[in-house]
CSV table of C-alpha atoms in Angstrom, one decimal:
chain,number,residue,atom,x,y,z
A,43,UNK,CA,0.0,0.0,0.0
A,44,UNK,CA,1.5,3.3,-1.0
A,45,UNK,CA,2.3,5.9,1.7
A,46,UNK,CA,-0.3,8.3,0.5
A,47,UNK,CA,-3.0,5.7,0.2
A,48,UNK,CA,-2.1,4.3,3.6
A,49,UNK,CA,-2.4,7.7,5.2
A,50,UNK,CA,-5.7,8.3,3.6
A,51,UNK,CA,-6.9,4.8,4.7
A,52,UNK,CA,-5.9,5.6,8.3
A,53,UNK,CA,-7.6,8.9,8.2
A,54,UNK,CA,-10.6,7.3,6.7
A,55,UNK,CA,-10.6,4.6,9.4
A,56,UNK,CA,-10.6,7.4,12.1
A,57,UNK,CA,-13.6,9.2,10.6
A,58,UNK,CA,-15.4,5.9,9.8
A,59,UNK,CA,-14.9,4.9,13.4
A,60,UNK,CA,-16.2,8.3,14.6
A,61,UNK,CA,-19.2,7.8,12.2
A,62,UNK,CA,-20.0,4.3,13.1
A,63,UNK,CA,-19.4,4.4,16.8
A,64,UNK,CA,-21.0,7.9,17.2
A,65,UNK,CA,-24.1,6.9,15.2
A,66,UNK,CA,-24.4,3.5,16.9
A,67,UNK,CA,-23.8,5.1,20.3
A,68,UNK,CA,-26.5,7.6,19.8
A,69,UNK,CA,-28.9,5.0,18.4
A,70,UNK,CA,-28.0,2.7,21.3
A,71,UNK,CA,-28.9,5.4,23.9
A,72,UNK,CA,-32.1,6.2,22.1
A,73,UNK,CA,-33.0,2.6,21.9
A,74,UNK,CA,-32.4,2.2,25.7
A,75,UNK,CA,-34.9,5.0,26.3
A,76,UNK,CA,-37.4,3.7,23.8
A,77,UNK,CA,-37.2,0.2,25.2
A,78,UNK,CA,-38.7,1.6,28.4
A,79,UNK,CA,-41.4,3.6,26.7
A,80,UNK,CA,-42.5,1.2,24.0
A,81,UNK,CA,-43.6,-2.4,24.0
A,82,UNK,CA,-41.9,-5.4,22.3
A,83,UNK,CA,-44.9,-5.5,19.9
A,84,UNK,CA,-44.0,-1.9,18.7
A,85,UNK,CA,-40.5,-2.9,17.8
A,86,UNK,CA,-41.8,-6.1,16.3
A,87,UNK,CA,-44.2,-4.3,14.0
A,88,UNK,CA,-41.3,-2.4,12.5
A,89,UNK,CA,-39.2,-5.6,12.3
A,90,UNK,CA,-41.9,-7.4,10.3
A,91,UNK,CA,-42.1,-4.8,7.5
A,92,UNK,CA,-38.4,-3.8,7.2
A,93,UNK,CA,-37.8,-6.6,4.7
A,94,UNK,CA,-40.0,-4.7,2.2
A,95,UNK,CA,-38.1,-1.5,2.7
A,96,UNK,CA,-34.7,-3.1,2.6
A,97,UNK,CA,-35.3,-5.2,-0.4
A,98,UNK,CA,-36.7,-2.1,-2.2
A,99,UNK,CA,-33.6,-0.2,-1.2
A,100,UNK,CA,-31.4,-2.8,-2.9
A,101,UNK,CA,-33.4,-2.3,-6.1
A,102,UNK,CA,-32.9,1.5,-5.8
A,103,UNK,CA,-29.1,1.1,-5.5
A,104,UNK,CA,-29.0,-1.5,-8.2
A,105,UNK,CA,-25.3,-2.3,-7.3
A,106,UNK,CA,-24.3,1.0,-9.0
A,107,UNK,CA,-22.7,2.4,-5.8
A,108,UNK,CA,-20.2,-0.5,-5.7
A,109,UNK,CA,-19.6,-0.2,-9.4
A,110,UNK,CA,-18.8,3.6,-9.2
A,111,UNK,CA,-16.3,2.9,-6.4
A,112,UNK,CA,-14.7,-0.1,-8.1
A,113,UNK,CA,-14.3,1.8,-11.4
A,114,UNK,CA,-11.2,4.0,-11.4
A,115,UNK,CA,-12.4,6.5,-14.0
A,116,UNK,CA,-16.0,7.3,-13.0
A,117,UNK,CA,-16.9,10.8,-14.3
A,118,UNK,CA,-19.7,13.3,-14.0
A,119,UNK,CA,-21.7,11.6,-16.7
A,120,UNK,CA,-21.6,8.3,-14.8
A,121,UNK,CA,-22.6,10.0,-11.5
A,122,UNK,CA,-25.4,11.9,-13.1
A,123,UNK,CA,-26.8,8.9,-15.0
A,124,UNK,CA,-26.9,6.8,-11.8
A,125,UNK,CA,-28.5,9.7,-9.9
A,126,UNK,CA,-31.5,10.0,-12.2
A,127,UNK,CA,-31.7,6.2,-12.4
A,128,UNK,CA,-31.9,5.9,-8.6
A,129,UNK,CA,-34.6,8.6,-8.3
A,130,UNK,CA,-36.7,6.9,-11.0
A,131,UNK,CA,-36.4,3.5,-9.4
A,132,UNK,CA,-37.0,4.9,-5.9
A,133,UNK,CA,-40.3,6.4,-7.0
A,134,UNK,CA,-41.3,3.2,-8.7
A,135,UNK,CA,-40.7,1.1,-5.7
A,136,UNK,CA,-42.4,3.6,-3.4
A,137,UNK,CA,-45.5,3.2,-5.5
A,138,UNK,CA,-45.1,-0.6,-5.2
A,139,UNK,CA,-44.8,-0.4,-1.4
A,140,UNK,CA,-47.8,2.0,-1.2
A,141,UNK,CA,-50.1,-0.2,-3.2
A,142,UNK,CA,-48.9,-3.4,-1.5
A,143,UNK,CA,-49.3,-2.1,2.0
A,144,UNK,CA,-52.9,-3.4,2.5
A,145,UNK,CA,-51.9,-6.9,1.5
A,146,UNK,CA,-49.0,-6.8,4.0
A,147,UNK,CA,-51.3,-5.7,6.8
A,148,UNK,CA,-53.8,-8.5,6.0
A,149,UNK,CA,-51.0,-11.1,5.8
A,150,UNK,CA,-49.9,-10.3,9.3
A,151,UNK,CA,-53.4,-9.5,10.5
A,152,UNK,CA,-52.2,-6.1,11.8
A,153,UNK,CA,-54.1,-3.2,10.3
A,154,UNK,CA,-51.7,-0.6,11.7
A,155,UNK,CA,-49.0,-1.9,9.3
A,156,UNK,CA,-50.8,-0.4,6.3
A,157,UNK,CA,-50.3,3.3,7.1
A,158,UNK,CA,-46.9,2.6,8.8
A,159,UNK,CA,-45.5,0.9,5.6
A,160,UNK,CA,-46.9,3.7,3.4
A,161,UNK,CA,-45.3,6.4,5.4
A,162,UNK,CA,-42.0,4.6,6.0
A,163,UNK,CA,-41.7,3.8,2.3
A,164,UNK,CA,-41.1,7.5,1.6
A,165,UNK,CA,-37.6,7.0,2.8
A,166,UNK,CA,-36.9,5.1,-0.5
A,167,UNK,CA,-37.1,8.3,-2.4
A,168,UNK,CA,-35.0,10.3,0.1
A,169,UNK,CA,-32.3,7.6,0.2
A,170,UNK,CA,-32.3,7.5,-3.7
A,171,UNK,CA,-31.6,11.2,-3.7
A,172,UNK,CA,-28.4,10.9,-1.6
A,173,UNK,CA,-27.0,7.6,-3.0
A,174,UNK,CA,-24.6,9.2,-5.4
A,175,UNK,CA,-23.4,11.8,-2.9
A,176,UNK,CA,-22.6,9.0,-0.4
A,177,UNK,CA,-20.7,7.1,-3.1
A,178,UNK,CA,-18.7,10.1,-4.1
A,179,UNK,CA,-17.6,10.7,-0.5
A,180,UNK,CA,-16.8,7.0,0.0
A,181,UNK,CA,-14.8,6.8,-3.2
A,182,UNK,CA,-12.6,9.8,-2.2
A,183,UNK,CA,-12.3,8.4,1.4
A,184,UNK,CA,-14.0,11.5,2.7
A,185,UNK,CA,-15.4,9.8,5.8
A,186,UNK,CA,-15.3,12.9,8.0
A,187,UNK,CA,-18.2,14.4,6.1
A,188,UNK,CA,-20.1,11.2,6.2
A,189,UNK,CA,-19.5,11.0,10.0
A,190,UNK,CA,-20.9,14.5,10.5
A,191,UNK,CA,-24.0,13.8,8.5
A,192,UNK,CA,-24.7,10.4,10.1
A,193,UNK,CA,-24.2,11.6,13.7
A,194,UNK,CA,-26.3,14.8,13.2
A,195,UNK,CA,-29.2,12.9,11.6
A,196,UNK,CA,-29.0,10.2,14.3
A,197,UNK,CA,-29.1,12.8,17.1
A,198,UNK,CA,-32.1,14.7,15.6
A,199,UNK,CA,-34.0,11.6,14.7
A,200,UNK,CA,-33.5,10.0,18.1
A,201,UNK,CA,-34.6,13.1,19.9
A,202,UNK,CA,-37.8,13.3,17.9
A,203,UNK,CA,-38.5,9.6,18.5
A,204,UNK,CA,-38.1,10.0,22.3
A,205,UNK,CA,-40.5,13.0,22.3
A,206,UNK,CA,-43.1,11.1,20.2
A,207,UNK,CA,-42.8,8.0,22.5
A,208,UNK,CA,-43.2,10.1,25.6
A,209,UNK,CA,-46.5,11.4,24.1
A,210,UNK,CA,-47.7,7.9,23.7
A,211,UNK,CA,-47.4,7.6,19.9
A,212,UNK,CA,-46.1,4.0,20.0
A,213,UNK,CA,-44.8,2.5,16.8
A,214,UNK,CA,-45.1,5.9,15.1
A,215,UNK,CA,-42.1,7.0,17.2
A,216,UNK,CA,-39.9,4.6,15.3
A,217,UNK,CA,-41.4,5.7,12.0
A,218,UNK,CA,-40.8,9.3,12.8
A,219,UNK,CA,-37.2,8.6,13.7
A,220,UNK,CA,-36.3,6.8,10.5
A,221,UNK,CA,-38.2,9.3,8.3
A,222,UNK,CA,-36.7,12.4,9.9
A,223,UNK,CA,-33.2,10.9,9.6
A,224,UNK,CA,-33.7,10.5,5.9
A,225,UNK,CA,-34.9,14.0,5.4
A,226,UNK,CA,-32.0,15.5,7.4
A,227,UNK,CA,-29.5,13.5,5.4
A,228,UNK,CA,-30.9,14.8,2.1
A,229,UNK,CA,-30.5,18.4,3.3
A,230,UNK,CA,-27.0,17.9,4.8
A,231,UNK,CA,-25.6,15.9,1.8
A,232,UNK,CA,-26.4,18.7,-0.5
A,233,UNK,CA,-25.0,21.4,1.9
A,234,UNK,CA,-21.8,19.4,2.4
A,235,UNK,CA,-21.0,18.1,-1.1
A,236,UNK,CA,-22.5,20.9,-3.2
A,237,UNK,CA,-22.8,18.3,-5.9
A,238,UNK,CA,-25.6,18.5,-8.4
A,239,UNK,CA,-26.2,16.2,-11.4
A,240,UNK,CA,-25.7,17.4,-14.9
A,241,UNK,CA,-28.7,17.3,-17.3
A,242,UNK,CA,-27.4,14.0,-18.9
A,243,UNK,CA,-28.5,10.4,-18.9
A,244,UNK,CA,-26.1,8.0,-20.7
A,245,UNK,CA,-27.4,4.6,-21.7
A,246,UNK,CA,-23.8,3.6,-22.5
A,247,UNK,CA,-22.7,4.6,-19.0
A,248,UNK,CA,-25.6,2.7,-17.4
A,249,UNK,CA,-24.7,-0.5,-19.4
A,250,UNK,CA,-21.0,-0.2,-18.6
A,251,UNK,CA,-21.6,0.2,-14.8
A,252,UNK,CA,-24.3,-2.5,-14.7
A,253,UNK,CA,-21.9,-5.0,-16.3
A,254,UNK,CA,-20.1,-5.0,-12.9
A,255,UNK,CA,-22.8,-3.7,-10.5
A,256,UNK,CA,-25.6,-5.8,-11.9
A,257,UNK,CA,-24.1,-9.0,-10.4
A,258,UNK,CA,-23.6,-7.3,-7.1
A,259,UNK,CA,-27.1,-6.1,-7.2
A,260,UNK,CA,-28.5,-9.6,-7.7
A,261,UNK,CA,-26.2,-10.9,-5.0
A,262,UNK,CA,-27.2,-8.1,-2.6
A,263,UNK,CA,-30.9,-8.6,-3.4
A,264,UNK,CA,-30.7,-12.3,-2.5
A,265,UNK,CA,-28.7,-11.5,0.6
A,266,UNK,CA,-31.0,-8.8,1.9
A,267,UNK,CA,-34.1,-10.8,1.2
A,268,UNK,CA,-32.9,-14.0,2.8
A,269,UNK,CA,-31.2,-12.2,5.8
A,270,UNK,CA,-34.5,-10.5,6.6
A,271,UNK,CA,-36.9,-13.2,5.8
A,272,UNK,CA,-36.8,-14.3,9.5
A,273,UNK,CA,-38.9,-11.2,10.1
A,274,UNK,CA,-41.7,-12.6,8.0
A,275,UNK,CA,-41.3,-16.1,9.6
A,276,UNK,CA,-41.2,-14.8,13.2
A,277,UNK,CA,-44.0,-12.3,12.6
A,278,UNK,CA,-46.3,-14.8,10.9
A,279,UNK,CA,-45.6,-18.0,12.8
A,280,UNK,CA,-44.9,-16.6,16.2
A,281,UNK,CA,-46.0,-13.1,17.3
A,282,UNK,CA,-45.1,-9.4,17.1
A,283,UNK,CA,-43.8,-9.6,20.7
A,284,UNK,CA,-41.4,-12.5,19.8
A,285,UNK,CA,-40.3,-10.4,16.8
A,286,UNK,CA,-39.6,-7.5,19.2
A,287,UNK,CA,-37.5,-9.7,21.5
A,288,UNK,CA,-35.5,-10.9,18.5
A,289,UNK,CA,-35.2,-7.4,17.1
A,290,UNK,CA,-33.8,-6.1,20.4
A,291,UNK,CA,-31.3,-8.9,20.7
A,292,UNK,CA,-30.2,-8.4,17.1
A,293,UNK,CA,-29.7,-4.7,17.7
A,294,UNK,CA,-27.4,-5.3,20.7
A,295,UNK,CA,-25.6,-8.0,18.8
A,296,UNK,CA,-25.1,-5.7,15.8
A,297,UNK,CA,-23.4,-3.1,18.0
A,298,UNK,CA,-21.0,-5.6,19.4
A,299,UNK,CA,-20.4,-7.9,16.4
A,300,UNK,CA,-20.7,-5.6,13.4
A,301,UNK,CA,-19.6,-2.1,14.3
A,302,UNK,CA,-15.8,-2.5,14.0
A,303,UNK,CA,-16.0,-4.9,11.0
A,304,UNK,CA,-18.3,-2.5,9.2
A,305,UNK,CA,-15.9,0.4,9.9
A,306,UNK,CA,-13.0,-1.6,8.4
A,307,UNK,CA,-14.9,-2.9,5.4
A,308,UNK,CA,-16.4,0.6,4.7
A,309,UNK,CA,-12.9,2.0,4.5
A,310,UNK,CA,-11.1,-0.9,3.0
A,311,UNK,CA,-13.3,-1.7,0.0
A,312,UNK,CA,-12.0,1.4,-1.9
A,313,UNK,CA,-8.5,0.5,-0.8
A,314,UNK,CA,-8.9,-3.2,-1.9
A,315,UNK,CA,-10.1,-1.8,-5.3
A,316,UNK,CA,-6.9,0.2,-5.6
A,317,UNK,CA,-4.8,-2.8,-4.7
A,318,UNK,CA,-6.5,-5.1,-7.1
A,319,UNK,CA,-3.4,-5.4,-9.3
A,320,UNK,CA,-1.0,-6.1,-6.4
A,321,UNK,CA,-2.3,-9.4,-5.0
A,322,UNK,CA,0.5,-9.9,-2.4
A,323,UNK,CA,-0.2,-6.5,-0.8
A,324,UNK,CA,-4.0,-7.1,-1.0
A,325,UNK,CA,-3.6,-10.5,0.8
A,326,UNK,CA,-1.4,-9.1,3.4
A,327,UNK,CA,-3.8,-6.2,4.1
A,328,UNK,CA,-6.7,-8.7,4.4
A,329,UNK,CA,-4.9,-10.9,6.8
A,330,UNK,CA,-4.1,-7.9,9.0
A,331,UNK,CA,-7.7,-6.9,8.9
A,332,UNK,CA,-8.8,-10.5,9.9
A,333,UNK,CA,-6.4,-10.5,12.9
A,334,UNK,CA,-7.3,-7.1,14.2
A,335,UNK,CA,-11.1,-7.7,13.9
A,336,UNK,CA,-10.8,-11.2,15.5
A,337,UNK,CA,-8.6,-9.8,18.3
A,338,UNK,CA,-11.2,-7.2,19.3
A,339,UNK,CA,-14.5,-8.9,18.4
A,340,UNK,CA,-14.0,-12.5,19.5
A,341,UNK,CA,-13.3,-11.8,23.2
A,342,UNK,CA,-16.0,-9.1,23.2
A,343,UNK,CA,-18.6,-11.6,22.0
A,344,UNK,CA,-17.5,-14.2,24.5
A,345,UNK,CA,-17.7,-11.8,27.3
A,346,UNK,CA,-21.2,-10.7,26.3
A,347,UNK,CA,-22.3,-14.3,26.3
A,348,UNK,CA,-21.0,-14.6,29.8
A,349,UNK,CA,-22.9,-11.6,31.2
A,350,UNK,CA,-25.9,-11.5,28.8
A,351,UNK,CA,-28.7,-11.9,31.3
A,352,UNK,CA,-27.7,-9.2,33.9
A,353,UNK,CA,-26.6,-6.9,31.1
A,354,UNK,CA,-29.9,-7.0,29.3
A,355,UNK,CA,-31.9,-6.5,32.5
A,356,UNK,CA,-29.7,-3.6,33.4
A,357,UNK,CA,-30.0,-2.0,30.0
A,358,UNK,CA,-33.6,-2.6,29.1
A,359,UNK,CA,-35.4,-3.9,32.2
A,360,UNK,CA,-36.9,-7.3,33.1
A,361,UNK,CA,-39.5,-6.9,30.4
A,362,UNK,CA,-36.8,-7.9,27.9
A,363,UNK,CA,-35.5,-11.0,29.6
A,364,UNK,CA,-36.8,-13.3,26.8
A,365,UNK,CA,-34.2,-11.6,24.5
A,366,UNK,CA,-31.3,-13.2,26.5
A,367,UNK,CA,-31.2,-16.7,24.8
A,368,UNK,CA,-31.7,-15.1,21.4
A,369,UNK,CA,-28.8,-12.7,22.0
A,370,UNK,CA,-26.4,-15.4,23.1
A,371,UNK,CA,-27.1,-17.5,20.0
A,372,UNK,CA,-26.8,-14.5,17.8
A,373,UNK,CA,-23.3,-13.8,19.3
A,374,UNK,CA,-22.3,-17.2,18.2
A,375,UNK,CA,-23.3,-16.4,14.6
A,376,UNK,CA,-21.4,-13.1,14.8
A,377,UNK,CA,-18.1,-15.0,15.2
A,378,UNK,CA,-18.5,-15.9,11.5
A,379,UNK,CA,-20.3,-12.8,10.2
A,380,UNK,CA,-17.7,-10.3,11.6
A,381,UNK,CA,-15.1,-11.7,9.3
A,382,UNK,CA,-17.0,-12.7,6.2
A,383,UNK,CA,-17.3,-9.3,4.5
A,384,UNK,CA,-13.6,-8.9,4.2
A,385,UNK,CA,-13.5,-11.9,1.7
A,386,UNK,CA,-16.7,-10.7,0.0
A,387,UNK,CA,-15.4,-7.2,-0.8
A,388,UNK,CA,-12.0,-8.4,-1.7
A,389,UNK,CA,-13.5,-10.6,-4.4
A,390,UNK,CA,-15.6,-7.7,-5.5
A,391,UNK,CA,-12.6,-5.4,-5.6
A,392,UNK,CA,-10.8,-7.7,-8.1
A,393,UNK,CA,-13.8,-7.6,-10.4
A,394,UNK,CA,-15.3,-11.0,-9.7
A,395,UNK,CA,-18.9,-9.8,-9.0
A,396,UNK,CA,-20.3,-12.5,-11.4
A,397,UNK,CA,-18.9,-15.2,-9.2
A,398,UNK,CA,-20.3,-13.6,-6.1
A,399,UNK,CA,-23.7,-13.5,-7.8
A,400,UNK,CA,-23.7,-17.1,-8.9
A,401,UNK,CA,-22.6,-18.4,-5.5
A,402,UNK,CA,-25.3,-16.2,-3.8
A,403,UNK,CA,-27.9,-18.6,-5.0
A,404,UNK,CA,-26.4,-21.4,-2.9
A,405,UNK,CA,-25.6,-19.2,0.1
A,406,UNK,CA,-29.0,-17.6,0.5
A,407,UNK,CA,-30.9,-20.6,-0.7
A,408,UNK,CA,-29.2,-22.6,2.1
A,409,UNK,CA,-30.2,-19.9,4.6
A,410,UNK,CA,-33.8,-20.0,3.5
A,411,UNK,CA,-33.8,-23.8,3.7
A,412,UNK,CA,-32.3,-23.7,7.2
A,413,UNK,CA,-34.8,-21.2,8.4
A,414,UNK,CA,-37.8,-23.1,7.0
A,415,UNK,CA,-36.6,-26.2,8.8
A,416,UNK,CA,-35.6,-24.4,12.0
A,417,UNK,CA,-38.9,-22.6,12.5
A,418,UNK,CA,-40.7,-25.9,13.2
A,419,UNK,CA,-38.4,-26.4,16.3
A,420,UNK,CA,-39.4,-23.0,17.8
A,421,UNK,CA,-37.5,-19.7,18.1
A,422,UNK,CA,-34.4,-21.3,19.6
A,423,UNK,CA,-34.0,-23.7,16.7
A,424,UNK,CA,-34.6,-20.8,14.3
A,425,UNK,CA,-31.8,-18.8,15.8
A,426,UNK,CA,-29.4,-21.8,15.6
A,427,UNK,CA,-30.4,-22.2,11.9
A,428,UNK,CA,-29.2,-18.6,11.4
A,429,UNK,CA,-25.9,-19.5,13.0
A,430,UNK,CA,-25.4,-22.5,10.7
A,431,UNK,CA,-26.1,-20.2,7.7
A,432,UNK,CA,-23.6,-17.6,8.9
A,433,UNK,CA,-20.9,-20.4,9.1
A,434,UNK,CA,-21.8,-21.6,5.6
A,435,UNK,CA,-21.6,-18.0,4.2
A,436,UNK,CA,-18.3,-17.4,5.8
A,437,UNK,CA,-16.9,-20.7,4.3
A,438,UNK,CA,-18.2,-19.9,0.8
A,439,UNK,CA,-16.7,-16.4,0.8
A,440,UNK,CA,-13.4,-17.7,2.1
A,441,UNK,CA,-13.3,-20.3,-0.7
A,442,UNK,CA,-14.1,-17.6,-3.3
A,443,UNK,CA,-11.3,-15.4,-1.9
A,444,UNK,CA,-8.9,-18.3,-2.1
A,445,UNK,CA,-9.6,-18.8,-5.8
A,446,UNK,CA,-9.9,-15.2,-7.0
A,447,UNK,CA,-7.7,-13.2,-4.6
A,448,UNK,CA,-5.2,-15.8,-3.5
A,449,UNK,CA,-5.8,-15.9,0.2
A,450,UNK,CA,-5.6,-19.5,1.3
A,451,UNK,CA,-8.1,-20.8,3.8
A,452,UNK,CA,-5.4,-22.2,6.0
A,453,UNK,CA,-3.8,-18.8,6.2
A,454,UNK,CA,-7.0,-17.3,7.3
A,455,UNK,CA,-7.6,-20.0,9.9
A,456,UNK,CA,-4.0,-19.7,11.2
A,457,UNK,CA,-4.5,-16.0,11.6
A,458,UNK,CA,-7.6,-16.2,13.8
A,459,UNK,CA,-7.5,-19.6,15.5
A,460,UNK,CA,-5.3,-18.7,18.5
A,461,UNK,CA,-7.6,-15.8,19.3
A,462,UNK,CA,-10.7,-17.9,19.0
A,463,UNK,CA,-9.3,-20.7,21.2
A,464,UNK,CA,-8.2,-18.2,23.9
A,465,UNK,CA,-11.6,-16.5,23.9
A,466,UNK,CA,-13.5,-19.9,24.2
A,467,UNK,CA,-11.1,-21.1,27.0
A,468,UNK,CA,-11.7,-18.0,29.1
A,469,UNK,CA,-15.5,-18.2,28.5
A,470,UNK,CA,-15.5,-21.8,29.6
A,471,UNK,CA,-13.4,-21.1,32.7
A,472,UNK,CA,-15.5,-18.2,33.9
A,473,UNK,CA,-18.8,-19.9,33.1
A,474,UNK,CA,-17.5,-22.8,35.3
A,475,UNK,CA,-16.9,-20.4,38.2
A,476,UNK,CA,-20.5,-19.0,37.8
A,477,UNK,CA,-21.9,-22.6,38.1
A,478,UNK,CA,-20.1,-23.1,41.4
A,479,UNK,CA,-22.4,-20.5,42.9
A,480,UNK,CA,-19.7,-17.8,43.3
A,481,UNK,CA,-21.5,-14.5,43.4
A,482,UNK,CA,-19.6,-11.8,41.5
A,483,UNK,CA,-21.2,-8.6,40.0
A,484,UNK,CA,-21.5,-9.0,36.2
A,485,UNK,CA,-19.4,-5.9,35.6
A,486,UNK,CA,-16.5,-7.4,37.5
A,487,UNK,CA,-16.9,-10.6,35.6
A,488,UNK,CA,-16.7,-8.7,32.4
A,489,UNK,CA,-13.6,-6.8,33.6
A,490,UNK,CA,-11.9,-10.0,34.8
A,491,UNK,CA,-12.6,-11.6,31.4
A,492,UNK,CA,-11.1,-8.8,29.3
A,493,UNK,CA,-8.1,-8.3,31.7
A,494,UNK,CA,-7.3,-12.0,31.5
A,495,UNK,CA,-7.6,-12.0,27.7
A,496,UNK,CA,-5.4,-9.0,27.1
A,497,UNK,CA,-2.8,-10.3,29.6
A,498,UNK,CA,-2.7,-13.8,28.1
A,499,UNK,CA,-2.6,-12.5,24.5
A,500,UNK,CA,0.3,-10.3,25.4
A,501,UNK,CA,2.1,-13.2,27.2
A,502,UNK,CA,1.5,-15.5,24.3
A,503,UNK,CA,2.9,-12.9,21.9
A,504,UNK,CA,-0.1,-12.9,19.6
A,505,UNK,CA,0.8,-11.1,16.4
A,506,UNK,CA,-2.6,-9.3,16.5
A,507,UNK,CA,-1.5,-7.5,19.7
A,508,UNK,CA,1.3,-5.6,18.0
A,509,UNK,CA,-0.9,-5.0,14.9
A,510,UNK,CA,-3.7,-3.6,17.0
A,511,UNK,CA,-1.3,-1.4,19.0
A,512,UNK,CA,0.4,-0.1,15.9
A,513,UNK,CA,-3.0,0.7,14.3
A,514,UNK,CA,-4.0,2.6,17.5
A,515,UNK,CA,-0.7,4.5,17.5
A,516,UNK,CA,-1.2,5.5,13.8
A,517,UNK,CA,-4.7,6.6,14.6
A,518,UNK,CA,-3.5,8.6,17.5
A,519,UNK,CA,-0.7,10.3,15.5
A,520,UNK,CA,-3.3,11.4,13.0
């Protein structure tokens, strides 16, 4: 990695960290407040319909954002063409959501979902309007501007949601939060970027970008639909309250298991794209990313499994106790998911989006099959089916990376195995102490876990220790 690119990547990592941690932190605090003002059914209602918004959003993007980043010579014509395309598709899918809302409400036998889905669907148009601006900032590694926009919108949207919830507006508090965040982002993106499309629409540009982005679009469509289909299954087969318990567990798991990986992937995809012609450097960068992520996330997930019950009661109250077993199982799945996108985006960066698309049929078809089987065993079986799918997805992406990028599976395993074994050993040891009846406050258990982990990792001279320290020093020097 060249010095200039390396410095820009470090700077991007700093701002992406501020963005992700700041936004997630604000949303986490807001969620804590809302969890005590709203019911599990309110959260469940949103969870059941989000699949329709998320799938529509994939159609709006169409894979063009990734194509614009991956292509080294994207110009104003390309950006303008995709802008107008996104706006048109966004309007089309809002109309589809609007007309389909009554059928969704009847499917779940919840009349309130009809107006909720129709109002929430407006975010498709707003998100379409800022897609190109977001891509331009990501492509130039301008994550400072993205951080400011995301944090400001999260703060304003969260404040509005709390006020609405305190006034007894129930599920509409969550709708108001998401809608206001989208509106604020539109205004701020145009104020920050000052970018406007030219009056041009190039069919040649659209075809050229779709040649790459089209495969990612199809892969992302399958991924989004299958990853969120559990909302339909839980909402229809179980209840809105069960969906709410799952939704809350998933949010907490996302903060712990996805925040840092998402920061790194967000920054590193443009970097991977620039390194696509230098495979040794690309592989070395990926391995370093694997070690750093595993070094931070694996012990964090293990520690959260250890203290899950008292932590959730402390955060949300005893009303949310049924979320505990779901959260623990989801943490197991995050061991695989926190690593899988590194391989995925590396393969995309070297231009193999077609292979990602073709293999997505297997990955997401297997997820759907596992969910359909698991739902007959109850919610716990359904959660474990998701874990099995995460492991399968990780393995497929790793094998694709081995073939098209050159990162061998045994190198990947060798990079993270010591970290995984140490995390599991400490989890087993401290769980055994719990079962002896020894009463220790959960915060002290968490502190003892992390102190033991860091001390043993340093004593055992894990390579990830030095890499993580070096990364923190570079970040501090910036």
